[in-house]
């Protein structure tokens, strides 16, 4: 797995965390889910985003891309 910071705002760090992920077969065929910033914020009930990070995990025939949002 690899982690990468995507964005940070001037909002204070919050206690809430939301995650959204999508699995890609062979690295490019999407299957279900939605790994957008808005989906992660909605999952964590976040209205003021502080940070956005990305996590990618590789499997034998698939890749999972996860968006992680923190805030209030």
Short mmCIF file of C-alpha atoms in Angstrom, two decimals:
data_model
loop_
_atom_site.label_atom_id
_atom_site.label_comp_id
_atom_site.label_asym_id
_atom_site.label_seq_id
_atom_site.Cartn_x
_atom_site.Cartn_y
_atom_site.Cartn_z
CA UNK A 1 0.00 0.00 0.00
CA UNK A 2 1.04 3.57 -0.58
CA UNK A 3 -0.30 6.69 1.11
CA UNK A 4 -0.21 10.17 -0.41
CA UNK A 5 -1.43 13.54 0.83
CA UNK A 6 -3.78 15.15 -1.68
CA UNK A 7 -4.88 18.41 -0.08
CA UNK A 8 -5.07 20.41 3.14
CA UNK A 9 -7.25 23.40 3.95
CA UNK A 10 -7.04 26.18 6.51
CA UNK A 11 -9.83 24.51 8.52
CA UNK A 12 -8.67 23.14 11.90
CA UNK A 13 -8.04 19.41 12.16
CA UNK A 14 -11.22 17.63 13.11
CA UNK A 15 -12.03 14.44 14.95
CA UNK A 16 -14.17 12.97 12.16
CA UNK A 17 -12.86 10.69 9.45
CA UNK A 18 -14.57 9.46 6.30
CA UNK A 19 -13.37 6.93 3.74
CA UNK A 20 -14.56 5.95 0.29
CA UNK A 21 -13.00 3.29 -1.92
CA UNK A 22 -13.29 1.71 -5.32
CA UNK A 23 -11.78 -1.51 -6.63
CA UNK A 24 -10.34 -1.64 -10.14
CA UNK A 25 -9.93 -5.01 -11.85
CA UNK A 26 -6.63 -5.22 -13.78
CA UNK A 27 -6.00 -1.65 -12.59
CA UNK A 28 -8.49 0.07 -14.90
CA UNK A 29 -11.95 -1.61 -14.87
CA UNK A 30 -13.95 0.05 -12.04
CA UNK A 31 -16.27 -2.06 -9.89
CA UNK A 32 -18.89 -0.49 -7.64
CA UNK A 33 -18.24 2.13 -5.04
CA UNK A 34 -17.16 5.71 -5.46
CA UNK A 35 -13.80 6.98 -4.23
CA UNK A 36 -14.49 10.71 -4.46
CA UNK A 37 -13.81 13.37 -1.85
CA UNK A 38 -17.53 14.12 -1.56
CA UNK A 39 -18.38 10.43 -0.97
CA UNK A 40 -15.73 10.17 1.78
CA UNK A 41 -16.97 13.40 3.43
CA UNK A 42 -20.56 12.15 3.31
CA UNK A 43 -19.58 8.79 4.83
CA UNK A 44 -17.85 10.58 7.72
CA UNK A 45 -20.61 13.19 8.11
CA UNK A 46 -18.02 15.92 7.45
CA UNK A 47 -19.08 19.40 6.36
CA UNK A 48 -15.73 21.23 6.87
CA UNK A 49 -12.88 19.30 5.28
CA UNK A 50 -9.40 19.64 6.84
CA UNK A 51 -7.29 17.10 4.95
CA UNK A 52 -7.62 14.72 2.02
CA UNK A 53 -5.35 11.69 1.62
CA UNK A 54 -5.19 8.80 -0.80
CA UNK A 55 -4.30 5.16 -0.20
CA UNK A 56 -3.68 2.66 -2.98
CA UNK A 57 -3.41 -1.07 -2.37
CA UNK A 58 -2.36 -3.52 -5.05
CA UNK A 59 -3.57 -7.11 -5.22
CA UNK A 60 -2.78 -9.81 -7.78
CA UNK A 61 -5.45 -8.80 -10.32
CA UNK A 62 -6.91 -5.65 -8.77
CA UNK A 63 -6.10 -2.28 -7.25
CA UNK A 64 -8.07 -0.54 -4.50
CA UNK A 65 -8.04 3.27 -4.42
CA UNK A 66 -9.24 4.79 -1.13
CA UNK A 67 -9.89 8.49 -0.39
CA UNK A 68 -9.58 9.51 3.25
CA UNK A 69 -11.06 12.81 4.49
CA UNK A 70 -10.76 14.37 7.96
CA UNK A 71 -12.58 17.36 9.37
CA UNK A 72 -15.64 18.51 11.28
#
